[in-house]
Coordinates of N, CA and C in Angstrom, one line a residue:
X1 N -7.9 22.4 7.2 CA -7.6 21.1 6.6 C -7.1 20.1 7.6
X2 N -6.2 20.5 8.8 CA -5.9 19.9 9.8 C -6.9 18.4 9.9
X3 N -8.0 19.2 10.1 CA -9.2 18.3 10.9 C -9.5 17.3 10.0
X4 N -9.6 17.9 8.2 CA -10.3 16.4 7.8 C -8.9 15.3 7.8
X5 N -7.3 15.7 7.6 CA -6.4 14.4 7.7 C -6.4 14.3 8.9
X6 N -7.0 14.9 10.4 CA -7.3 14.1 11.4 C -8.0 12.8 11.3
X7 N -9.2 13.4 10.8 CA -10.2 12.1 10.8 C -10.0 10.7 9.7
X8 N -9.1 11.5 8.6 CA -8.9 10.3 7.5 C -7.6 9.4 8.8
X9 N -6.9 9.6 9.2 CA -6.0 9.2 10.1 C -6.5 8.1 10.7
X10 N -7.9 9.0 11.8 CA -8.0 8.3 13.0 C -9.2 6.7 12.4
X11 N -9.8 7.4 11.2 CA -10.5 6.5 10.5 C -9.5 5.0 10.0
X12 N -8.1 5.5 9.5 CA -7.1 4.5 9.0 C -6.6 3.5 10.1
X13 N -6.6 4.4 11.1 CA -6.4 3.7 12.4 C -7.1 2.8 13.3
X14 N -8.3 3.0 13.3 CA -9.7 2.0 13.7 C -9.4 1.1 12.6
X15 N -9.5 1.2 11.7 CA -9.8 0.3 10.4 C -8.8 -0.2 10.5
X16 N -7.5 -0.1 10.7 CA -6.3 -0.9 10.9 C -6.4 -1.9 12.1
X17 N -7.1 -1.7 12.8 CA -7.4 -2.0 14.8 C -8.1 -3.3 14.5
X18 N -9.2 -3.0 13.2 CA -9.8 -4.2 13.1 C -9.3 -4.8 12.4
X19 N -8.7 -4.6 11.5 CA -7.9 -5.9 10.4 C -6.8 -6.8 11.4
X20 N -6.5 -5.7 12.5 CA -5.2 -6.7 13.5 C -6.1 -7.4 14.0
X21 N -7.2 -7.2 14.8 CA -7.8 -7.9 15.8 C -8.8 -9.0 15.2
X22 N -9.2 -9.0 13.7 CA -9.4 -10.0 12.9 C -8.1 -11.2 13.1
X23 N -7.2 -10.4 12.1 CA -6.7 -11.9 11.9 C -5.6 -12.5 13.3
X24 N -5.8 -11.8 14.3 CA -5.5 -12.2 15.9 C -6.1 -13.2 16.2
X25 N -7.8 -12.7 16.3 CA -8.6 -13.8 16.5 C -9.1 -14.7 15.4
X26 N -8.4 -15.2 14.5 CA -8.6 -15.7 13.5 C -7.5 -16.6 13.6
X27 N -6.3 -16.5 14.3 CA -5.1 -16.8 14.2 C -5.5 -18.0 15.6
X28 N -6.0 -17.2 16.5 CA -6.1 -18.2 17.8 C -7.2 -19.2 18.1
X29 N -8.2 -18.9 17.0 CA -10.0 -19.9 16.8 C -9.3 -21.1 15.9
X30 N -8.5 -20.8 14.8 CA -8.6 -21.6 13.8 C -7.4 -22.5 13.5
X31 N -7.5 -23.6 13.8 CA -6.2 -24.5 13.5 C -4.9 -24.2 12.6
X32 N -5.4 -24.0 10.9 CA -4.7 -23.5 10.1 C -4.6 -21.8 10.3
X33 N -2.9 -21.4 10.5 CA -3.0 -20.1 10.4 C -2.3 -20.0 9.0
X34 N -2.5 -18.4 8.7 CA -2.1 -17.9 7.3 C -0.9 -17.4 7.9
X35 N -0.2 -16.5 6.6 CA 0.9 -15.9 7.2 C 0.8 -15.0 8.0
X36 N 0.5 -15.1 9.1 CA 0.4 -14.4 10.5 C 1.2 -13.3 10.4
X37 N 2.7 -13.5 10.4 CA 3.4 -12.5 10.0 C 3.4 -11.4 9.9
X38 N 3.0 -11.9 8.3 CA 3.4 -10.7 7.3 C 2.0 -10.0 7.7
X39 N 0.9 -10.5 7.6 CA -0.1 -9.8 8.4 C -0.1 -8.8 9.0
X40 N 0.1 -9.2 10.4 CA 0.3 -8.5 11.7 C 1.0 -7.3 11.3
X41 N 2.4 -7.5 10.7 CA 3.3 -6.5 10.4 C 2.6 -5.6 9.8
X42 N 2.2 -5.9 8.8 CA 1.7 -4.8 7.8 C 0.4 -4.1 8.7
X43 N -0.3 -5.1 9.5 CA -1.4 -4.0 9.7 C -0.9 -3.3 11.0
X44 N 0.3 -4.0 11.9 CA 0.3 -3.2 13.3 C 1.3 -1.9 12.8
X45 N 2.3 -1.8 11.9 CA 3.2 -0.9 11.5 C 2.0 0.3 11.1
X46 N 1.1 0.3 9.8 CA 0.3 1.2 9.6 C -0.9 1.4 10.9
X47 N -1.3 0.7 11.5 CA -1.9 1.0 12.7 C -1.3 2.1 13.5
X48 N 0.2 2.1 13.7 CA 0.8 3.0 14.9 C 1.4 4.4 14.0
X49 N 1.5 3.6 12.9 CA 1.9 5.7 11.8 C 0.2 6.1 12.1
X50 N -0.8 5.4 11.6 CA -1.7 6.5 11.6 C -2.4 7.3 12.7
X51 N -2.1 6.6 13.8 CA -2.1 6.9 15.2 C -1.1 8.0 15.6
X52 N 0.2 7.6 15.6 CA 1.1 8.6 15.4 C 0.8 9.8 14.9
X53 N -0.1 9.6 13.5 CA 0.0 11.0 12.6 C -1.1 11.7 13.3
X54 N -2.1 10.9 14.2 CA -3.4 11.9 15.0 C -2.5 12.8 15.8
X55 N -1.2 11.8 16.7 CA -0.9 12.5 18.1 C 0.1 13.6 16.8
X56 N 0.8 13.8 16.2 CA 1.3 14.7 15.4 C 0.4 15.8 15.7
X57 N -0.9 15.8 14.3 CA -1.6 16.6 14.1 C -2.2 17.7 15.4
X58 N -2.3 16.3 16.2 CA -2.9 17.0 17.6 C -1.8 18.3 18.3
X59 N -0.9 18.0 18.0 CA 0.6 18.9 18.7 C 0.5 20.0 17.8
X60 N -0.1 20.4 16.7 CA -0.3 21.3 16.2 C 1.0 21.2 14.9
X61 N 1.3 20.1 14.5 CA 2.3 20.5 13.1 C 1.7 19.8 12.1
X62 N 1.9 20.6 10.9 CA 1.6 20.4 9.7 C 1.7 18.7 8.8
X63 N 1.2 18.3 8.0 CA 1.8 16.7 7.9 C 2.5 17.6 6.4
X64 N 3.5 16.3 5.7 CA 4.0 16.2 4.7 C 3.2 16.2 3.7
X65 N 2.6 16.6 2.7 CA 1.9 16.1 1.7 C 2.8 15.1 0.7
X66 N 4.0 15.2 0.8 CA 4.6 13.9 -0.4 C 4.6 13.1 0.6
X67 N 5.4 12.9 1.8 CA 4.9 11.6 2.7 C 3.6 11.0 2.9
X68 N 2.5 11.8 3.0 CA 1.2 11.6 3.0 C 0.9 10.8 2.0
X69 N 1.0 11.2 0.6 CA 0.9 10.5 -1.2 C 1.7 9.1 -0.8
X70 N 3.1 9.3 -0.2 CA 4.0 8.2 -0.4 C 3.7 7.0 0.6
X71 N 3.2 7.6 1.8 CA 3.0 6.7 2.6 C 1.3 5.8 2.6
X72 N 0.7 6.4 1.8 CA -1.2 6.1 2.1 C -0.8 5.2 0.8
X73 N 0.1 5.6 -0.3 CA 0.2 4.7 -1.5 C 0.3 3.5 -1.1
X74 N 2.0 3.6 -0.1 CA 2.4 2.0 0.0 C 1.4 0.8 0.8
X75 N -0.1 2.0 1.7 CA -0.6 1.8 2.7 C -1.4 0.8 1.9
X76 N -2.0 1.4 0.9 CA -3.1 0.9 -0.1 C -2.6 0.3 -0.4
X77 N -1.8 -0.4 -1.0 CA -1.1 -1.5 -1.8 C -1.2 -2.2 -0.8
X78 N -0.7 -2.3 0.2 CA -0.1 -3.3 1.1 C -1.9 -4.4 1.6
X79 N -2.7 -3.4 1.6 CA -3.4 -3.6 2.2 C -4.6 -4.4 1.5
X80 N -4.4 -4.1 0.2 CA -5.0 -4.6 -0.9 C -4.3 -6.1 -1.3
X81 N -3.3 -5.9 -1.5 CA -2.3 -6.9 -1.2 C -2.8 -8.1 -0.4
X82 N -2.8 -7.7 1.1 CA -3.2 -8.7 1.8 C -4.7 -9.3 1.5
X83 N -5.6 -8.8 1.4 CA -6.6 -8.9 0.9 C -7.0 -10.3 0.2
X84 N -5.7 -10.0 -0.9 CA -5.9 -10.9 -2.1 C -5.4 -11.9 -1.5
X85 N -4.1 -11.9 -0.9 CA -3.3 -13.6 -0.1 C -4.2 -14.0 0.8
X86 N -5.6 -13.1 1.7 CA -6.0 -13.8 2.4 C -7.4 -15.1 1.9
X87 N -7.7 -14.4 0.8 CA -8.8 -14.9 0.0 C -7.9 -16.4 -0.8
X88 N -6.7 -15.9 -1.2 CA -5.8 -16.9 -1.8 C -5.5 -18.0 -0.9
X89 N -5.1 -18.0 0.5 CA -4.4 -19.0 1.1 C -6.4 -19.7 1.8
X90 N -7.2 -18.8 1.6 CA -8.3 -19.7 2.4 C -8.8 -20.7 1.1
X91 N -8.9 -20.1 -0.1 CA -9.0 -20.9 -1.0 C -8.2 -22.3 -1.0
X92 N -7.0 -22.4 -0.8 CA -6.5 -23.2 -0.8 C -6.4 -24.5 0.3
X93 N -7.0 -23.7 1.6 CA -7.2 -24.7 2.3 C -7.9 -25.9 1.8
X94 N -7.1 -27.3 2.6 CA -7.5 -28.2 2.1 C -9.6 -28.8 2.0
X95 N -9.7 -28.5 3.3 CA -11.0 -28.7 3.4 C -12.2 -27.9 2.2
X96 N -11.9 -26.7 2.1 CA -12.8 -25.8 1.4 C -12.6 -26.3 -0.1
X97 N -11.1 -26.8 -0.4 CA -11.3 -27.9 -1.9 C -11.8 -29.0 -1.9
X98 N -12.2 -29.3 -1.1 CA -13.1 -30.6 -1.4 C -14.5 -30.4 -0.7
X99 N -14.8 -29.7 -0.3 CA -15.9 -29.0 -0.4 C -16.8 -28.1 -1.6
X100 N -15.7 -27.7 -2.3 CA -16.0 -27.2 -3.5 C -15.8 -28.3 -4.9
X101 N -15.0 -29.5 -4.5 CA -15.1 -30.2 -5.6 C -17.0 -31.1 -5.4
X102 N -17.1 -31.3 -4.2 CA -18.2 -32.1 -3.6 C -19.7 -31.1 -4.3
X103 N -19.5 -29.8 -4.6 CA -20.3 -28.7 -4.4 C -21.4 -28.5 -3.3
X104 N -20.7 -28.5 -2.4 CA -21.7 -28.5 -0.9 C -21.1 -27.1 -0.6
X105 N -22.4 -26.3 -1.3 CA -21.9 -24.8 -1.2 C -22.5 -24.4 0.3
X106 N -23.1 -24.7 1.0 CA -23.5 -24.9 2.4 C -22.9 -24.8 3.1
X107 N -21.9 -25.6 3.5 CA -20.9 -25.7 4.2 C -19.6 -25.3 4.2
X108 N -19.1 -24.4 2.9 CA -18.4 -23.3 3.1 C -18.6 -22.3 3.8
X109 N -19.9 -22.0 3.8 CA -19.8 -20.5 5.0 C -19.9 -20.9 6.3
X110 N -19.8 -21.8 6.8 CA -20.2 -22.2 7.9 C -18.4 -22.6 8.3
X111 N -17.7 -22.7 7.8 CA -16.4 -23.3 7.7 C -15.8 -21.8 8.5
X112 N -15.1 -21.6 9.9 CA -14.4 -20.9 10.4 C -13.3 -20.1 9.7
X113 N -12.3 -20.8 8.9 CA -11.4 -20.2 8.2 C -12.0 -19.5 7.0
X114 N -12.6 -19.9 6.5 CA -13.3 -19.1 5.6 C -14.2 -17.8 6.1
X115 N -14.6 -18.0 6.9 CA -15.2 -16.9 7.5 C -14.6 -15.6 7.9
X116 N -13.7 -15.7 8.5 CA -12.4 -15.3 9.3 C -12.0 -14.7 7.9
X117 N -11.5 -15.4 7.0 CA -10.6 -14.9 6.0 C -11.3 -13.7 5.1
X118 N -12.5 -14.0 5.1 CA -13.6 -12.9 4.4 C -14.0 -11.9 4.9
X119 N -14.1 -12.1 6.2 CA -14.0 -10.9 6.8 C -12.9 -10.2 7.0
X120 N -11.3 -10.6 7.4 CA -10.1 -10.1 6.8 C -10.2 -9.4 5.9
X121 N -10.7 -10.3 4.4 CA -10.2 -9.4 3.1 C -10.9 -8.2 3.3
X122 N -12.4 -8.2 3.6 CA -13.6 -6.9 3.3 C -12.6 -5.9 3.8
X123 N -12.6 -5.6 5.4 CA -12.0 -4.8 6.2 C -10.6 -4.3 5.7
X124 N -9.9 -5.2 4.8 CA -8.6 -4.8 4.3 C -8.9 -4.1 3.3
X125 N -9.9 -4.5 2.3 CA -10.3 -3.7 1.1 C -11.0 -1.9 1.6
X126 N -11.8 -2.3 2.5 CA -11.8 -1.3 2.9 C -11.3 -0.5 3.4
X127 N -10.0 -0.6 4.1 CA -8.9 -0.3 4.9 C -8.0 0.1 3.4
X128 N -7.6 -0.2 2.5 CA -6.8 0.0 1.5 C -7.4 0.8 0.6
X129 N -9.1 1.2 0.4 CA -9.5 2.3 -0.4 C -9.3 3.6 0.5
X130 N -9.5 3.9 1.6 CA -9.4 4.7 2.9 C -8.0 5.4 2.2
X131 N -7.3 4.3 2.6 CA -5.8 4.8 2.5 C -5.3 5.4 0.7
X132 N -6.4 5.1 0.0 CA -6.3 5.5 -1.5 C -6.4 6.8 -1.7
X133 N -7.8 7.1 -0.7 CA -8.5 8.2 -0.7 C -7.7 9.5 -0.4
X134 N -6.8 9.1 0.8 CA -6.2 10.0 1.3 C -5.0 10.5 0.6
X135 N -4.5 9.0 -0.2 CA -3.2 9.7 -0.7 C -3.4 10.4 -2.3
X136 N -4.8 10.4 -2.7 CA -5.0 10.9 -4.0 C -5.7 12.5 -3.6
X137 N -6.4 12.5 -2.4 CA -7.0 13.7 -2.0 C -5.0 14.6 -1.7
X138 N -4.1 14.0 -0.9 CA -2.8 14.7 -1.0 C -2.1 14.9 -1.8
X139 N -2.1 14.0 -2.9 CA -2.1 14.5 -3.7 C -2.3 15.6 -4.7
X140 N -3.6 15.5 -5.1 CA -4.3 16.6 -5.8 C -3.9 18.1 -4.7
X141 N -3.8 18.0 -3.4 CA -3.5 19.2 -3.0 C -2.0 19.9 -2.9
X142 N -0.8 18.8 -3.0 CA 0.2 19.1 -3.5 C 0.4 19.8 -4.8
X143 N 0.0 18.9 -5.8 CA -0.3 19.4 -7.2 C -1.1 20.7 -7.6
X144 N -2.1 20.8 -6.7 CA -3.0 22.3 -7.5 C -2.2 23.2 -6.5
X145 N -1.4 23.2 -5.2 CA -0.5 23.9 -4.7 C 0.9 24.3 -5.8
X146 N 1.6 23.4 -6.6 CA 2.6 23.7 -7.5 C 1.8 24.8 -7.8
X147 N 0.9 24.1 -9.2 CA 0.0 25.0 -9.9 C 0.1 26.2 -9.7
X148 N -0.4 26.5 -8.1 CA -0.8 27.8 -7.7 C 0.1 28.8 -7.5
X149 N 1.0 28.1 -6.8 CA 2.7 28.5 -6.8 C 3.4 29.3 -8.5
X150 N 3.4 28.2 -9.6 CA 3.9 29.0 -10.7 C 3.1 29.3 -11.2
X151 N 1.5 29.6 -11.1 CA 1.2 31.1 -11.9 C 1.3 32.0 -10.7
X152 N 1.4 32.6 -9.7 CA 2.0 33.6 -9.2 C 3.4 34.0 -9.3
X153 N 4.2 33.4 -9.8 CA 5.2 33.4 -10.0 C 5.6 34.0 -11.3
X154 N 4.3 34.1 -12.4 CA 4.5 34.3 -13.5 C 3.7 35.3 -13.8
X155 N 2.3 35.9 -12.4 CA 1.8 36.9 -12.6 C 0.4 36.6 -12.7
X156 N 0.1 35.3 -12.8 CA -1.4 34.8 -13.5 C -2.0 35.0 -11.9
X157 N -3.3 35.5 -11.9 CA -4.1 35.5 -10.5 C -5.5 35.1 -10.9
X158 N -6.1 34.1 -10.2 CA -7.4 33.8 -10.4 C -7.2 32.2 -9.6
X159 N -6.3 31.5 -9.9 CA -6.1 30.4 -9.9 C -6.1 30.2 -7.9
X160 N -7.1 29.3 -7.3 CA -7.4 29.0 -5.7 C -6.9 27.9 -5.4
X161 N -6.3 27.8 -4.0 CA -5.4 27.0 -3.6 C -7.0 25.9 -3.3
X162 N -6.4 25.0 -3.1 CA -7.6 23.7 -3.0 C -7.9 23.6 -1.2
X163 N -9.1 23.5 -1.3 CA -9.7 23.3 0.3 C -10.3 22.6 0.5
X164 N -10.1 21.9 1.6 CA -11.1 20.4 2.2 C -11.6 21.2 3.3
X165 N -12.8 20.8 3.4 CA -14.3 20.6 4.3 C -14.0 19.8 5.3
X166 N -14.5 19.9 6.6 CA -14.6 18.4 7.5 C -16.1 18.3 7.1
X167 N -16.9 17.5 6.9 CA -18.3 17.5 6.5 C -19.0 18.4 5.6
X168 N -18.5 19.1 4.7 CA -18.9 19.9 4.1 C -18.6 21.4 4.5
X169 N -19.1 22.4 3.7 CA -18.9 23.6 3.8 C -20.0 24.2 5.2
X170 N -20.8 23.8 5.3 CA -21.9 24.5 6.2 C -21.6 23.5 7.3
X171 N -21.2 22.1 7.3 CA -21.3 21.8 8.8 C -19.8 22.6 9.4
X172 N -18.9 22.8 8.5 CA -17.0 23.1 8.9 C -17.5 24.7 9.2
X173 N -18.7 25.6 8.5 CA -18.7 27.1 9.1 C -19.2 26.8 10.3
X174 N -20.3 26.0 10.6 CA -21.2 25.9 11.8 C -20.1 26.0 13.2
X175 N -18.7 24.7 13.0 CA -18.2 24.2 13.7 C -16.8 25.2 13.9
X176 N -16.7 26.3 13.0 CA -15.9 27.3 13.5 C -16.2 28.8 14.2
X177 N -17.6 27.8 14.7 CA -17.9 29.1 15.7 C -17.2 28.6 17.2
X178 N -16.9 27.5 17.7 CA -16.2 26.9 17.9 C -15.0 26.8 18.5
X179 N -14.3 27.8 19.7 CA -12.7 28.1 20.1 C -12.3 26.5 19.7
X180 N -12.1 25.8 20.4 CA -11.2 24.6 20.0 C -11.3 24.1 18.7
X181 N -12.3 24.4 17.8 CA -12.4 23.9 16.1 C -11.3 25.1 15.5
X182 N -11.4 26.3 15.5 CA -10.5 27.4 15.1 C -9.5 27.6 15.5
X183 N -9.1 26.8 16.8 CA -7.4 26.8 17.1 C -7.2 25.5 16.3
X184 N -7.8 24.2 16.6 CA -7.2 22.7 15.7 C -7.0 22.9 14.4
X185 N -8.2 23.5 13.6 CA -8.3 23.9 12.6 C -6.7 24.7 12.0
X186 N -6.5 25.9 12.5 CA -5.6 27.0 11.8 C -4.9 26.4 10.8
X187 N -4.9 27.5 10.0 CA -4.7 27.3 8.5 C -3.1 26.9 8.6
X188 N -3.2 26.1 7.3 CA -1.9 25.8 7.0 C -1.7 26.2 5.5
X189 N -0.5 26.4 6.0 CA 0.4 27.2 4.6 C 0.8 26.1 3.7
X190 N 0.6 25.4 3.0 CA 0.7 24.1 1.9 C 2.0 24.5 1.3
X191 N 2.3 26.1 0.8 CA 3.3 25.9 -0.1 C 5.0 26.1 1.2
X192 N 4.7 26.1 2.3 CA 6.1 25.9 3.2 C 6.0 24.3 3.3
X193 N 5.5 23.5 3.5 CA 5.2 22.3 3.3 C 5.6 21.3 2.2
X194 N 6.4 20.1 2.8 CA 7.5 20.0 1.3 C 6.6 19.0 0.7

């Protein structure tokens, strides 16, 4: 399982890379800036945890699964969040209202801030389901971990701890023929894991 929250990681982390480097160069083309800020923060702070969490993984320790749920939550929100303010404050620019009261739907897309801003929100929306993904897939693996935990505890046996694939079951057998896939790989124990 190591490998597939590698790649949800390193995937959060590109996709964070672009949302900074969006509204960077969105920030320095376009006269009107948005809240720059709060922006930047939100995307450079989750850019360097999920980065972080590669060089972790890479060193061979286990991640948290309630930090993982707690952290990809606030990740998604934040990022959805921005999303919405960025589509909000482009709307509100002054030009694009009177462009829209004029209905010269033409010359909205062609409008820099607007452009900039829409491509922001996509990349965030898609950056904030990523981050959904991961904390509902840790989720569910914390949880069927309890599960599994107290029916052994009570005697019940049948019940299988939950397993992620990196691409599926046949490409993850293929790739543990593999010394460096079966050492990155090695199994982790979910229930020492808080």
């Amino acid at each position: 399982m190591r490998v597939v929250w590698f790649c949800f990681k390193l995937i959060e982390g590109c996709l964070g890379c672009l949302c900074m480097g969006t509204q960077i160069e969105g920030f320095l083309n376009v006269a009107v800036s948005q809240d720059l800020y709060l922006y930047i923060t939100l995307f450079s702070v989750s850019t360097c945890i999920s980065f972080f969490g590669c060089l972790n993984l890479c060193m061979e320790n286990d991640p948290s699964f309630i930090r993982e749920v707690i952290w990809n939550g606030f990740a998604c929100f934040g990022y959805i969040l921005a999303s919405i303010l960025t589509m909000y404050h482009a709307e509100k620019d002054l030009y694009l209202i009177y462009l829209s009261d004029l209905e010269i739907i033409e010359d909205e897309t062609t409008h820099s801030l607007f452009n900039y801003s829409k491509f922001q929100a996509i990349s965030a929306i898609v950056t904030g389901v990523v981050h959904l993904l991961h904390s509902v897939l840790a989720a569910d693996i914390l949880f069927t971990d309890i599960a599994v935990a107290k029916a052994e505890e009570n005697g019940i046996e049948g019940k299988n701890r939950f397993t992620l694939y990196f691409g599926g079951l046949w490409i993850h057998t293929r790739l543990m023929k593999w010394k460096w896939f079966r050492r990155f790989e090695s199994k982790m124990l979910t229930s020492d894991i808080e």
